[in-house]
PDB file of C-alpha atoms in Angstrom:
ATOM      1  CA  MET A 922       4.930  -6.396  13.579  1.00 54.00           C
ATOM      2  CA  GLU A 923       3.800  -3.426  15.680  1.00 63.00           C
ATOM      3  CA  LYS A 924       1.935  -0.716  13.786  1.00 69.00           C
ATOM      4  CA  GLU A 925       3.805   2.070  15.536  1.00 60.00           C
ATOM      5  CA  SER A 926       7.213   0.830  14.410  1.00 71.00           C
ATOM      6  CA  LEU A 927       6.285  -0.591  11.002  1.00 89.00           C
ATOM      7  CA  HIS A 928       7.083   1.552   7.971  1.00 96.00           C
ATOM      8  CA  VAL A 929       4.971   0.717   4.922  1.00 98.00           C
ATOM      9  CA  GLY A 930       5.764   1.847   1.394  1.00 98.00           C
ATOM     10  CA  PHE A 931       3.006   2.043  -1.213  1.00 98.00           C
ATOM     11  CA  ILE A 932       3.648   2.432  -4.942  1.00 98.00           C
ATOM     12  CA  GLY A 933       0.743   3.161  -7.286  1.00 97.00           C
ATOM     13  CA  LEU A 934      -2.041   5.634  -6.440  1.00 97.00           C
ATOM     14  CA  GLY A 935      -4.624   4.875  -9.118  1.00 93.00           C
ATOM     15  CA  ILE A 936      -8.327   4.176  -8.584  1.00 89.00           C
ATOM     16  CA  MET A 937      -7.527   1.265  -6.275  1.00 94.00           C
ATOM     17  CA  GLY A 938      -4.193   2.269  -4.756  1.00 97.00           C
ATOM     18  CA  ARG A 939      -5.245   5.691  -3.511  1.00 96.00           C
ATOM     19  CA  SER A 940      -7.963   4.141  -1.313  1.00 97.00           C
ATOM     20  CA  MET A 941      -5.878   1.143  -0.221  1.00 98.00           C
ATOM     21  CA  SER A 942      -2.972   3.306   0.913  1.00 98.00           C
ATOM     22  CA  ARG A 943      -5.295   5.646   2.794  1.00 97.00           C
ATOM     23  CA  ASN A 944      -6.896   2.702   4.589  1.00 98.00           C
ATOM     24  CA  LEU A 945      -3.429   1.648   5.776  1.00 98.00           C
ATOM     25  CA  HIS A 946      -2.903   5.142   7.188  1.00 97.00           C
ATOM     26  CA  ARG A 947      -6.319   5.082   8.873  1.00 96.00           C
ATOM     27  CA  ALA A 948      -5.405   1.753  10.457  1.00 96.00           C
ATOM     28  CA  GLY A 949      -2.409   3.402  12.146  1.00 95.00           C
ATOM     29  CA  PHE A 950       0.490   2.491   9.855  1.00 96.00           C
ATOM     30  CA  SER A 951       3.165   4.960   8.779  1.00 96.00           C
ATOM     31  CA  VAL A 952       2.837   5.155   4.974  1.00 98.00           C
ATOM     32  CA  THR A 953       5.345   6.419   2.401  1.00 98.00           C
ATOM     33  CA  VAL A 954       4.083   6.696  -1.182  1.00 98.00           C
ATOM     34  CA  TRP A 955       5.377   7.120  -4.697  1.00 98.00           C
ATOM     35  CA  ASN A 956       3.414   7.477  -7.916  1.00 97.00           C
ATOM     36  CA  ARG A 957       4.518   8.106 -11.472  1.00 94.00           C
ATOM     37  CA  THR A 958       2.007  10.978 -11.755  1.00 93.00           C
ATOM     38  CA  ALA A 959       3.256  13.319  -9.036  1.00 92.00           C
ATOM     39  CA  SER A 960      -0.055  15.183  -8.533  1.00 92.00           C
ATOM     40  CA  ARG A 961      -1.561  12.075  -6.938  1.00 94.00           C
ATOM     41  CA  MET A 962       1.161  12.141  -4.318  1.00 96.00           C
ATOM     42  CA  GLU A 963       0.026  15.619  -3.292  1.00 95.00           C
ATOM     43  CA  GLU A 964      -3.430  14.205  -2.557  1.00 94.00           C
ATOM     44  CA  ALA A 965      -1.838  11.472  -0.419  1.00 96.00           C
ATOM     45  CA  LYS A 966       0.330  14.021   1.353  1.00 96.00           C
ATOM     46  CA  ALA A 967      -2.811  15.899   2.352  1.00 96.00           C
ATOM     47  CA  TRP A 968      -4.143  12.898   4.281  1.00 96.00           C
ATOM     48  CA  GLY A 969      -0.827  12.229   5.993  1.00 96.00           C
ATOM     49  CA  ALA A 970       1.401  10.132   3.748  1.00 97.00           C
ATOM     50  CA  ASN A 971       5.118  10.728   3.384  1.00 97.00           C
ATOM     51  CA  THR A 972       6.184  11.273  -0.230  1.00 97.00           C
ATOM     52  CA  VAL A 973       9.495  10.495  -1.935  1.00 97.00           C
ATOM     53  CA  GLY A 974      11.006  10.733  -5.403  1.00 96.00           C
ATOM     54  CA  SER A 975      11.416   7.100  -6.509  1.00 97.00           C
ATOM     55  CA  PRO A 976      10.563   3.464  -5.719  1.00 98.00           C
ATOM     56  CA  ARG A 977      14.162   3.102  -4.558  1.00 98.00           C
ATOM     57  CA  GLU A 978      13.589   5.747  -1.882  1.00 98.00           C
ATOM     58  CA  VAL A 979      10.351   4.055  -0.831  1.00 98.00           C
ATOM     59  CA  ALA A 980      12.220   0.784  -0.278  1.00 98.00           C
ATOM     60  CA  ALA A 981      15.047   2.471   1.622  1.00 97.00           C
ATOM     61  CA  GLN A 982      12.558   3.861   4.148  1.00 96.00           C
ATOM     62  CA  SER A 983      10.248   0.843   4.483  1.00 97.00           C
ATOM     63  CA  ASP A 984       9.943  -2.541   6.160  1.00 97.00           C
ATOM     64  CA  VAL A 985       7.200  -3.620   3.741  1.00 98.00           C
ATOM     65  CA  VAL A 986       6.595  -2.269   0.230  1.00 98.00           C
ATOM     66  CA  ILE A 987       3.283  -2.738  -1.569  1.00 98.00           C
ATOM     67  CA  THR A 988       2.964  -2.275  -5.326  1.00 98.00           C
ATOM     68  CA  MET A 989      -0.380  -1.617  -7.036  1.00 98.00           C
ATOM     69  CA  VAL A 990       0.346  -0.648 -10.640  1.00 96.00           C
ATOM     70  CA  GLY A 991      -1.102  -1.364 -14.042  1.00 90.00           C
ATOM     71  CA  ASP A 992       0.617  -4.225 -15.832  1.00 94.00           C
ATOM     72  CA  THR A 993       3.515  -6.673 -15.783  1.00 95.00           C
ATOM     73  CA  PRO A 994       6.044  -4.256 -17.380  1.00 96.00           C
ATOM     74  CA  ASP A 995       5.084  -1.568 -14.830  1.00 96.00           C
ATOM     75  CA  VAL A 996       5.739  -3.910 -11.912  1.00 97.00           C
ATOM     76  CA  ARG A 997       9.061  -4.982 -13.426  1.00 97.00           C
ATOM     77  CA  GLU A 998      10.079  -1.340 -13.787  1.00 97.00           C
ATOM     78  CA  VAL A 999       9.286  -0.339 -10.201  1.00 98.00           C
ATOM     79  CA  VAL A1000      10.793  -3.537  -8.774  1.00 98.00           C
ATOM     80  CA  GLU A1001      13.827  -4.239 -10.967  1.00 97.00           C
ATOM     81  CA  GLY A1002      14.572  -0.903 -12.669  1.00 95.00           C
ATOM     82  CA  PRO A1003      17.658   1.194 -11.839  1.00 93.00           C
ATOM     83  CA  GLY A1004      15.612   3.369  -9.476  1.00 95.00           C
ATOM     84  CA  GLY A1005      13.463   0.473  -8.355  1.00 97.00           C
ATOM     85  CA  ILE A1006      12.640  -1.281  -5.109  1.00 98.00           C
ATOM     86  CA  LEU A1007      15.427  -3.852  -5.262  1.00 98.00           C
ATOM     87  CA  ALA A1008      17.973  -1.068  -5.792  1.00 97.00           C
ATOM     88  CA  GLY A1009      17.027   0.435  -2.421  1.00 97.00           C
ATOM     89  CA  ALA A1010      16.036  -2.691  -0.515  1.00 97.00           C
ATOM     90  CA  ARG A1011      17.847  -4.008   2.497  1.00 94.00           C
ATOM     91  CA  GLU A1012      17.832  -7.659   3.516  1.00 96.00           C
ATOM     92  CA  GLY A1013      14.595  -8.627   5.243  1.00 97.00           C
ATOM     93  CA  LEU A1014      12.327  -6.281   3.284  1.00 98.00           C
ATOM     94  CA  ILE A1015       8.953  -7.797   2.375  1.00 98.00           C
ATOM     95  CA  LEU A1016       7.553  -6.962  -1.069  1.00 98.00           C
ATOM     96  CA  ILE A1017       3.822  -7.445  -1.667  1.00 98.00           C
ATOM     97  CA  ASP A1018       2.677  -7.041  -5.255  1.00 98.00           C
ATOM     98  CA  MET A1019      -1.082  -6.434  -5.284  1.00 98.00           C
ATOM     99  CA  SER A1020      -1.259  -5.692  -9.008  1.00 97.00           C
ATOM    100  CA  THR A1021      -2.740  -8.206 -11.441  1.00 96.00           C
ATOM    101  CA  ILE A1022       0.099  -9.518 -13.596  1.00 96.00           C
ATOM    102  CA  SER A1023       1.543 -12.647 -15.171  1.00 95.00           C
ATOM    103  CA  PRO A1024       2.053 -15.549 -12.726  1.00 96.00           C
ATOM    104  CA  ASP A1025       5.246 -16.510 -14.566  1.00 94.00           C
ATOM    105  CA  ALA A1026       6.664 -12.980 -14.295  1.00 95.00           C
ATOM    106  CA  THR A1027       5.781 -12.998 -10.597  1.00 97.00           C
ATOM    107  CA  ARG A1028       7.851 -16.124 -10.019  1.00 97.00           C
ATOM    108  CA  GLN A1029      10.789 -14.604 -11.907  1.00 97.00           C
ATOM    109  CA  MET A1030      10.707 -11.405  -9.844  1.00 98.00           C
ATOM    110  CA  ALA A1031      10.416 -13.350  -6.596  1.00 98.00           C
ATOM    111  CA  ALA A1032      13.577 -15.282  -7.490  1.00 98.00           C
ATOM    112  CA  ARG A1033      15.390 -12.022  -8.250  1.00 97.00           C
ATOM    113  CA  ALA A1034      14.155 -10.518  -4.982  1.00 98.00           C
ATOM    114  CA  ALA A1035      15.335 -13.550  -3.010  1.00 98.00           C
ATOM    115  CA  GLU A1036      18.875 -12.945  -4.293  1.00 97.00           C
ATOM    116  CA  LYS A1037      18.725  -9.572  -2.478  1.00 96.00           C
ATOM    117  CA  GLY A1038      17.299 -11.089   0.698  1.00 97.00           C
ATOM    118  CA  VAL A1039      13.808  -9.735  -0.067  1.00 98.00           C
ATOM    119  CA  LYS A1040      10.748 -11.911   0.553  1.00 98.00           C
ATOM    120  CA  MET A1041       7.907 -11.515  -1.927  1.00 98.00           C
ATOM    121  CA  LEU A1042       4.193 -12.226  -1.884  1.00 98.00           C
ATOM    122  CA  ASP A1043       1.806 -11.878  -4.796  1.00 98.00           C
ATOM    123  CA  ALA A1044      -1.543 -10.644  -3.468  1.00 98.00           C
ATOM    124  CA  PRO A1045      -3.892  -9.488  -6.243  1.00 98.00           C
ATOM    125  CA  VAL A1046      -7.309  -8.234  -5.209  1.00 96.00           C
ATOM    126  CA  SER A1047     -10.935  -8.362  -6.238  1.00 92.00           C
ATOM    127  CA  GLY A1048     -13.749  -6.013  -5.256  1.00 89.00           C
ATOM    128  CA  GLY A1049     -13.241  -2.984  -7.464  1.00 85.00           C
ATOM    129  CA  ASP A1050     -13.220   0.649  -6.445  1.00 86.00           C
ATOM    130  CA  VAL A1051     -15.979   0.111  -3.878  1.00 88.00           C
ATOM    131  CA  GLY A1052     -14.058  -2.663  -2.115  1.00 93.00           C
ATOM    132  CA  ALA A1053     -10.901  -0.546  -2.140  1.00 95.00           C
ATOM    133  CA  ARG A1054     -12.684   2.432  -0.557  1.00 95.00           C
ATOM    134  CA  GLU A1055     -14.500   0.382   2.062  1.00 96.00           C
ATOM    135  CA  GLY A1056     -11.590  -1.923   2.898  1.00 97.00           C
ATOM    136  CA  THR A1057     -13.565  -5.029   1.925  1.00 97.00           C
ATOM    137  CA  LEU A1058     -11.366  -6.419  -0.842  1.00 97.00           C
ATOM    138  CA  SER A1059     -10.818 -10.119  -1.409  1.00 97.00           C
ATOM    139  CA  ILE A1060      -7.063 -10.754  -1.406  1.00 98.00           C
ATOM    140  CA  MET A1061      -5.531 -13.835  -3.030  1.00 98.00           C
ATOM    141  CA  VAL A1062      -2.047 -14.492  -1.660  1.00 98.00           C
ATOM    142  CA  GLY A1063       0.794 -16.553  -3.081  1.00 98.00           C
ATOM    143  CA  GLY A1064       4.081 -17.112  -1.283  1.00 98.00           C
ATOM    144  CA  ALA A1065       5.402 -18.409   2.036  1.00 98.00           C
ATOM    145  CA  GLU A1066       2.716 -18.735   4.694  1.00 97.00           C
ATOM    146  CA  GLU A1067       5.033 -17.448   7.433  1.00 98.00           C
ATOM    147  CA  THR A1068       5.617 -14.253   5.409  1.00 98.00           C
ATOM    148  CA  LEU A1069       1.868 -13.820   5.014  1.00 98.00           C
ATOM    149  CA  GLU A1070       1.376 -14.108   8.777  1.00 97.00           C
ATOM    150  CA  LYS A1071       3.875 -11.295   9.359  1.00 96.00           C
ATOM    151  CA  VAL A1072       1.995  -8.860   7.121  1.00 97.00           C
ATOM    152  CA  LYS A1073      -1.577 -10.000   7.719  1.00 97.00           C
ATOM    153  CA  PRO A1074      -2.473  -6.896   9.791  1.00 96.00           C
ATOM    154  CA  LEU A1075      -1.638  -4.754   6.752  1.00 97.00           C
ATOM    155  CA  LEU A1076      -3.806  -6.841   4.462  1.00 98.00           C
ATOM    156  CA  GLU A1077      -6.636  -6.780   6.994  1.00 97.00           C
ATOM    157  CA  ALA A1078      -6.624  -2.975   6.775  1.00 97.00           C
ATOM    158  CA  MET A1079      -7.447  -3.265   3.078  1.00 98.00           C
ATOM    159  CA  GLY A1080      -9.559  -6.409   2.770  1.00 98.00           C
ATOM    160  CA  GLU A1081     -11.919  -8.811   4.494  1.00 96.00           C
ATOM    161  CA  ASN A1082     -11.339 -12.104   2.703  1.00 95.00           C
ATOM    162  CA  ILE A1083      -7.622 -12.953   2.797  1.00 98.00           C
ATOM    163  CA  VAL A1084      -6.786 -16.412   1.458  1.00 98.00           C
ATOM    164  CA  HIS A1085      -3.427 -18.135   1.155  1.00 98.00           C
ATOM    165  CA  CYS A1086      -3.611 -19.788  -2.272  1.00 98.00           C
ATOM    166  CA  GLY A1087      -0.240 -21.571  -2.382  1.00 98.00           C
ATOM    167  CA  PRO A1088       3.357 -20.832  -3.417  1.00 98.00           C
ATOM    168  CA  ILE A1089       4.496 -17.664  -5.172  1.00 98.00           C
ATOM    169  CA  GLY A1090       2.404 -17.053  -8.300  1.00 97.00           C
ATOM    170  CA  ALA A1091      -0.632 -18.904  -6.943  1.00 98.00           C
ATOM    171  CA  GLY A1092      -2.353 -15.644  -6.019  1.00 98.00           C
ATOM    172  CA  GLN A1093      -2.039 -14.428  -9.608  1.00 97.00           C
ATOM    173  CA  THR A1094      -3.325 -17.754 -10.917  1.00 97.00           C
ATOM    174  CA  VAL A1095      -6.420 -17.557  -8.700  1.00 97.00           C
ATOM    175  CA  LYS A1096      -6.919 -13.927  -9.779  1.00 97.00           C
ATOM    176  CA  ALA A1097      -6.822 -15.104 -13.400  1.00 97.00           C
ATOM    177  CA  CYS A1098      -9.615 -17.563 -12.537  1.00 97.00           C
ATOM    178  CA  ASN A1099     -11.504 -14.670 -10.949  1.00 94.00           C
ATOM    179  CA  GLN A1100     -11.196 -12.599 -14.120  1.00 96.00           C
ATOM    180  CA  ILE A1101     -12.419 -15.465 -16.286  1.00 97.00           C
ATOM    181  CA  MET A1102     -15.607 -15.630 -14.204  1.00 96.00           C
ATOM    182  CA  CYS A1103     -15.949 -11.833 -14.047  1.00 95.00           C
ATOM    183  CA  GLY A1104     -15.781 -11.637 -17.825  1.00 97.00           C
ATOM    184  CA  LEU A1105     -18.367 -14.353 -18.380  1.00 98.00           C
ATOM    185  CA  ASN A1106     -20.691 -12.971 -15.676  1.00 97.00           C
ATOM    186  CA  LEU A1107     -20.371  -9.550 -17.310  1.00 97.00           C
ATOM    187  CA  LEU A1108     -21.459 -10.975 -20.654  1.00 98.00           C
ATOM    188  CA  GLY A1109     -24.354 -12.849 -19.046  1.00 98.00           C
ATOM    189  CA  MET A1110     -25.524  -9.685 -17.309  1.00 98.00           C
ATOM    190  CA  VAL A1111     -25.425  -7.639 -20.512  1.00 98.00           C
ATOM    191  CA  GLU A1112     -27.220 -10.315 -22.539  1.00 98.00           C
ATOM    192  CA  ALA A1113     -29.939 -10.644 -19.870  1.00 98.00           C
ATOM    193  CA  LEU A1114     -30.520  -6.873 -19.819  1.00 98.00           C
ATOM    194  CA  SER A1115     -30.706  -6.837 -23.603  1.00 98.00           C
ATOM    195  CA  PHE A1116     -33.141  -9.760 -23.651  1.00 98.00           C
ATOM    196  CA  ALA A1117     -35.390  -8.111 -21.056  1.00 98.00           C
ATOM    197  CA  LYS A1118     -35.319  -4.785 -22.884  1.00 97.00           C
ATOM    198  CA  LYS A1119     -36.200  -6.364 -26.225  1.00 97.00           C
ATOM    199  CA  ALA A1120     -39.035  -8.307 -24.592  1.00 97.00           C
ATOM    200  CA  GLY A1121     -40.436  -5.193 -22.920  1.00 97.00           C
ATOM    201  CA  VAL A1122     -39.826  -6.255 -19.310  1.00 97.00           C
ATOM    202  CA  ASP A1123     -38.958  -3.595 -16.725  1.00 97.00           C
ATOM    203  CA  LEU A1124     -35.187  -3.808 -16.225  1.00 98.00           C
ATOM    204  CA  GLU A1125     -35.158  -2.898 -12.547  1.00 97.00           C
ATOM    205  CA  THR A1126     -37.744  -5.596 -11.831  1.00 97.00           C
ATOM    206  CA  MET A1127     -35.692  -8.173 -13.701  1.00 98.00           C
ATOM    207  CA  ILE A1128     -32.557  -7.228 -11.758  1.00 98.00           C
ATOM    208  CA  GLN A1129     -34.378  -7.333  -8.415  1.00 97.00           C
ATOM    209  CA  VAL A1130     -35.667 -10.856  -9.049  1.00 97.00           C
ATOM    210  CA  THR A1131     -32.575 -12.437 -10.605  1.00 97.00           C
ATOM    211  CA  THR A1132     -30.030 -11.112  -8.119  1.00 96.00           C
ATOM    212  CA  ARG A1133     -31.800 -13.098  -5.373  1.00 95.00           C
ATOM    213  CA  GLY A1134     -31.726 -16.421  -7.195  1.00 95.00           C
ATOM    214  CA  ALA A1135     -29.266 -18.821  -8.772  1.00 96.00           C
ATOM    215  CA  ALA A1136     -28.392 -16.259 -11.462  1.00 96.00           C
ATOM    216  CA  GLY A1137     -27.069 -13.789  -8.916  1.00 96.00           C
ATOM    217  CA  SER A1138     -23.554 -12.397  -9.449  1.00 95.00           C
ATOM    218  CA  TRP A1139     -21.436  -9.407  -8.478  1.00 92.00           C
ATOM    219  CA  ALA A1140     -21.867  -8.009 -11.997  1.00 95.00           C
ATOM    220  CA  LEU A1141     -25.645  -8.306 -11.812  1.00 97.00           C
ATOM    221  CA  ALA A1142     -25.875  -6.725  -8.350  1.00 95.00           C
ATOM    222  CA  ASN A1143     -23.353  -3.929  -8.896  1.00 93.00           C
ATOM    223  CA  LEU A1144     -23.033  -3.208 -12.609  1.00 96.00           C
ATOM    224  CA  ALA A1145     -26.544  -3.845 -13.943  1.00 98.00           C
ATOM    225  CA  PRO A1146     -28.051  -0.951 -11.918  1.00 97.00           C
ATOM    226  CA  ARG A1147     -25.323   1.315 -13.300  1.00 97.00           C
ATOM    227  CA  VAL A1148     -26.228   0.287 -16.844  1.00 98.00           C
ATOM    228  CA  VAL A1149     -29.906   1.028 -16.232  1.00 97.00           C
ATOM    229  CA  ARG A1150     -28.927   4.508 -14.973  1.00 97.00           C
ATOM    230  CA  GLY A1151     -26.664   5.049 -17.977  1.00 96.00           C
ATOM    231  CA  ASP A1152     -23.608   5.177 -15.721  1.00 97.00           C
ATOM    232  CA  LEU A1153     -20.642   3.756 -17.642  1.00 97.00           C
ATOM    233  CA  ASP A1154     -17.967   5.380 -15.459  1.00 94.00           C
ATOM    234  CA  PRO A1155     -15.174   3.021 -14.429  1.00 91.00           C
ATOM    235  CA  GLY A1156     -15.084   1.159 -11.190  1.00 84.00           C
ATOM    236  CA  PHE A1157     -12.846  -1.099 -13.243  1.00 88.00           C
ATOM    237  CA  SER A1158     -12.028   0.022 -16.767  1.00 93.00           C
ATOM    238  CA  VAL A1159     -12.251  -1.841 -20.056  1.00 97.00           C
ATOM    239  CA  ARG A1160      -8.538  -1.153 -20.519  1.00 95.00           C
ATOM    240  CA  PHE A1161      -7.574  -3.066 -17.377  1.00 93.00           C
ATOM    241  CA  GLN A1162     -10.093  -5.853 -17.905  1.00 96.00           C
ATOM    242  CA  GLN A1163      -8.557  -6.411 -21.337  1.00 97.00           C
ATOM    243  CA  LYS A1164      -5.100  -6.463 -19.787  1.00 96.00           C
ATOM    244  CA  ASP A1165      -6.267  -9.129 -17.357  1.00 96.00           C
ATOM    245  CA  LEU A1166      -7.903 -11.206 -20.084  1.00 97.00           C
ATOM    246  CA  ARG A1167      -4.717 -10.967 -22.140  1.00 97.00           C
ATOM    247  CA  ILE A1168      -2.798 -12.449 -19.213  1.00 96.00           C
ATOM    248  CA  VAL A1169      -5.411 -15.226 -18.901  1.00 97.00           C
ATOM    249  CA  LEU A1170      -5.306 -16.060 -22.590  1.00 97.00           C
ATOM    250  CA  GLU A1171      -1.493 -16.011 -22.702  1.00 95.00           C
ATOM    251  CA  GLU A1172      -1.334 -18.427 -19.764  1.00 94.00           C
ATOM    252  CA  ALA A1173      -4.008 -20.610 -21.359  1.00 96.00           C
ATOM    253  CA  ASP A1174      -2.032 -20.655 -24.600  1.00 96.00           C
ATOM    254  CA  ARG A1175       1.056 -21.745 -22.673  1.00 93.00           C
ATOM    255  CA  MET A1176      -0.981 -24.601 -21.150  1.00 95.00           C
ATOM    256  CA  ASP A1177      -2.701 -25.538 -24.466  1.00 98.00           C
ATOM    257  CA  LEU A1178      -6.037 -24.866 -22.774  1.00 98.00           C
ATOM    258  CA  PRO A1179      -8.978 -23.618 -24.886  1.00 98.00           C
ATOM    259  CA  LEU A1180     -11.020 -20.893 -23.164  1.00 98.00           C
ATOM    260  CA  LEU A1181     -13.795 -20.209 -25.655  1.00 98.00           C
ATOM    261  CA  GLY A1182     -15.989 -17.953 -23.533  1.00 98.00           C
ATOM    262  CA  THR A1183     -13.088 -15.859 -22.255  1.00 98.00           C
ATOM    263  CA  ALA A1184     -11.831 -15.339 -25.796  1.00 98.00           C
ATOM    264  CA  GLN A1185     -15.290 -14.198 -26.880  1.00 98.00           C
ATOM    265  CA  VAL A1186     -15.540 -11.643 -24.070  1.00 98.00           C
ATOM    266  CA  ASN A1187     -12.080 -10.392 -25.019  1.00 98.00           C
ATOM    267  CA  GLN A1188     -13.198  -9.864 -28.622  1.00 98.00           C
ATOM    268  CA  LEU A1189     -16.464  -8.159 -27.643  1.00 98.00           C
ATOM    269  CA  LEU A1190     -14.598  -5.778 -25.352  1.00 98.00           C
ATOM    270  CA  ARG A1191     -12.263  -5.055 -28.248  1.00 98.00           C
ATOM    271  CA  SER A1192     -15.317  -3.643 -30.023  1.00 98.00           C
ATOM    272  CA  VAL A1193     -15.909  -1.346 -27.035  1.00 98.00           C
ATOM    273  CA  GLN A1194     -12.305  -0.181 -27.391  1.00 98.00           C
ATOM    274  CA  ALA A1195     -12.699   0.352 -31.139  1.00 98.00           C
ATOM    275  CA  TYR A1196     -15.521   2.788 -30.414  1.00 97.00           C
ATOM    276  CA  GLY A1197     -13.417   4.751 -27.922  1.00 97.00           C
ATOM    277  CA  GLY A1198     -14.492   3.037 -24.697  1.00 97.00           C
ATOM    278  CA  ASP A1199     -11.064   2.072 -23.378  1.00 97.00           C
ATOM    279  CA  ASP A1200     -11.498   4.081 -20.178  1.00 96.00           C
ATOM    280  CA  ASP A1201     -15.173   3.301 -19.627  1.00 97.00           C
ATOM    281  CA  GLY A1202     -16.233   0.819 -16.980  1.00 96.00           C
ATOM    282  CA  THR A1203     -16.522  -2.804 -18.072  1.00 97.00           C
ATOM    283  CA  GLN A1204     -20.326  -2.434 -18.068  1.00 98.00           C
ATOM    284  CA  ALA A1205     -19.821  -0.511 -21.328  1.00 98.00           C
ATOM    285  CA  LEU A1206     -19.980  -3.971 -22.921  1.00 98.00           C
ATOM    286  CA  VAL A1207     -23.693  -3.156 -23.149  1.00 98.00           C
ATOM    287  CA  ARG A1208     -22.829  -0.819 -26.032  1.00 97.00           C
ATOM    288  CA  VAL A1209     -21.824  -3.822 -28.139  1.00 97.00           C
ATOM    289  CA  MET A1210     -25.157  -5.532 -27.466  1.00 96.00           C
ATOM    290  CA  GLU A1211     -26.997  -2.331 -28.313  1.00 97.00           C
ATOM    291  CA  ARG A1212     -25.253  -2.213 -31.682  1.00 97.00           C
ATOM    292  CA  LEU A1213     -25.698  -5.925 -32.403  1.00 96.00           C
ATOM    293  CA  GLY A1214     -29.351  -6.063 -31.342  1.00 96.00           C
ATOM    294  CA  ASP A1215     -30.401  -2.599 -32.528  1.00 96.00           C
ATOM    295  CA  ILE A1216     -31.772  -1.753 -29.058  1.00 96.00           C
ATOM    296  CA  GLN A1217     -31.334   0.985 -26.467  1.00 96.00           C
ATOM    297  CA  VAL A1218     -30.668  -0.555 -23.052  1.00 97.00           C
ATOM    298  CA  THR A1219     -29.162   2.546 -21.444  1.00 96.00           C
ATOM    299  CA  PRO A1220     -31.211   5.757 -21.168  1.00 93.00           C
ATOM    300  CA  GLY A1221     -31.341   7.704 -24.427  1.00 73.00           C
ATOM    301  CA  GLU A1222     -29.380  10.921 -24.735  1.00 55.00           C
TER     302      GLU A1222
END
């Protein structure tokens, strides 16, 4: 597909989507956007996006439509609703859902899309707000390999590590695995900071040493320094991490698979939510450890 003739639709201009769509524009693609909150479309219009009034209109003007919205019901609404993508799609449209949703729901929507002659890929991402801004996301793709090859230049404008994981739904399954490990690494990072603080060790020194060894993780390298600065702003919010863990635990329940650590992280983050931290970054899990251990890891107010 030639960039000059390819029309790309993008639905969902949140923390991730606003940067991803702009990177497509910077790469030379014609981009048409829609977002439920209209003010975010004005921002996109300022950098050169076309704006329309519904997902249906996005589909009618596009060769490829990308969705990046919050949860399974949101994707269903923009894809299958009366003003949705399938209502405006013509045969041959490619739909790429880059949200993180249920693998089972993904397979259902792909079957519905196929009835309209629409090919679907699930392509959830990892890398947070930084990866979205810098175009360095990891992208986990499920669906037909030949469809992936057609749209690979688009994905390469948004990410560096693009992996075909298997048939439709496989991308979401691998993303669920990613979120299991993110949750457990997050807990390990918070416990290590709490341990160091209680023992009187300098936190920045501890982070510097451990990130270079076997204990190193994305959470330790990226979130621990934020905690030490007292920065609990969201690169990825507690609300969305909990949504992802709910998907994981629902799938695990369907498979009769016990996930003890994941369930514990889910419950600890529920405590963050109970204290009003729904929209904080996931590193706000440190607040739970501060309450449980009667310590002050983040800078005092």
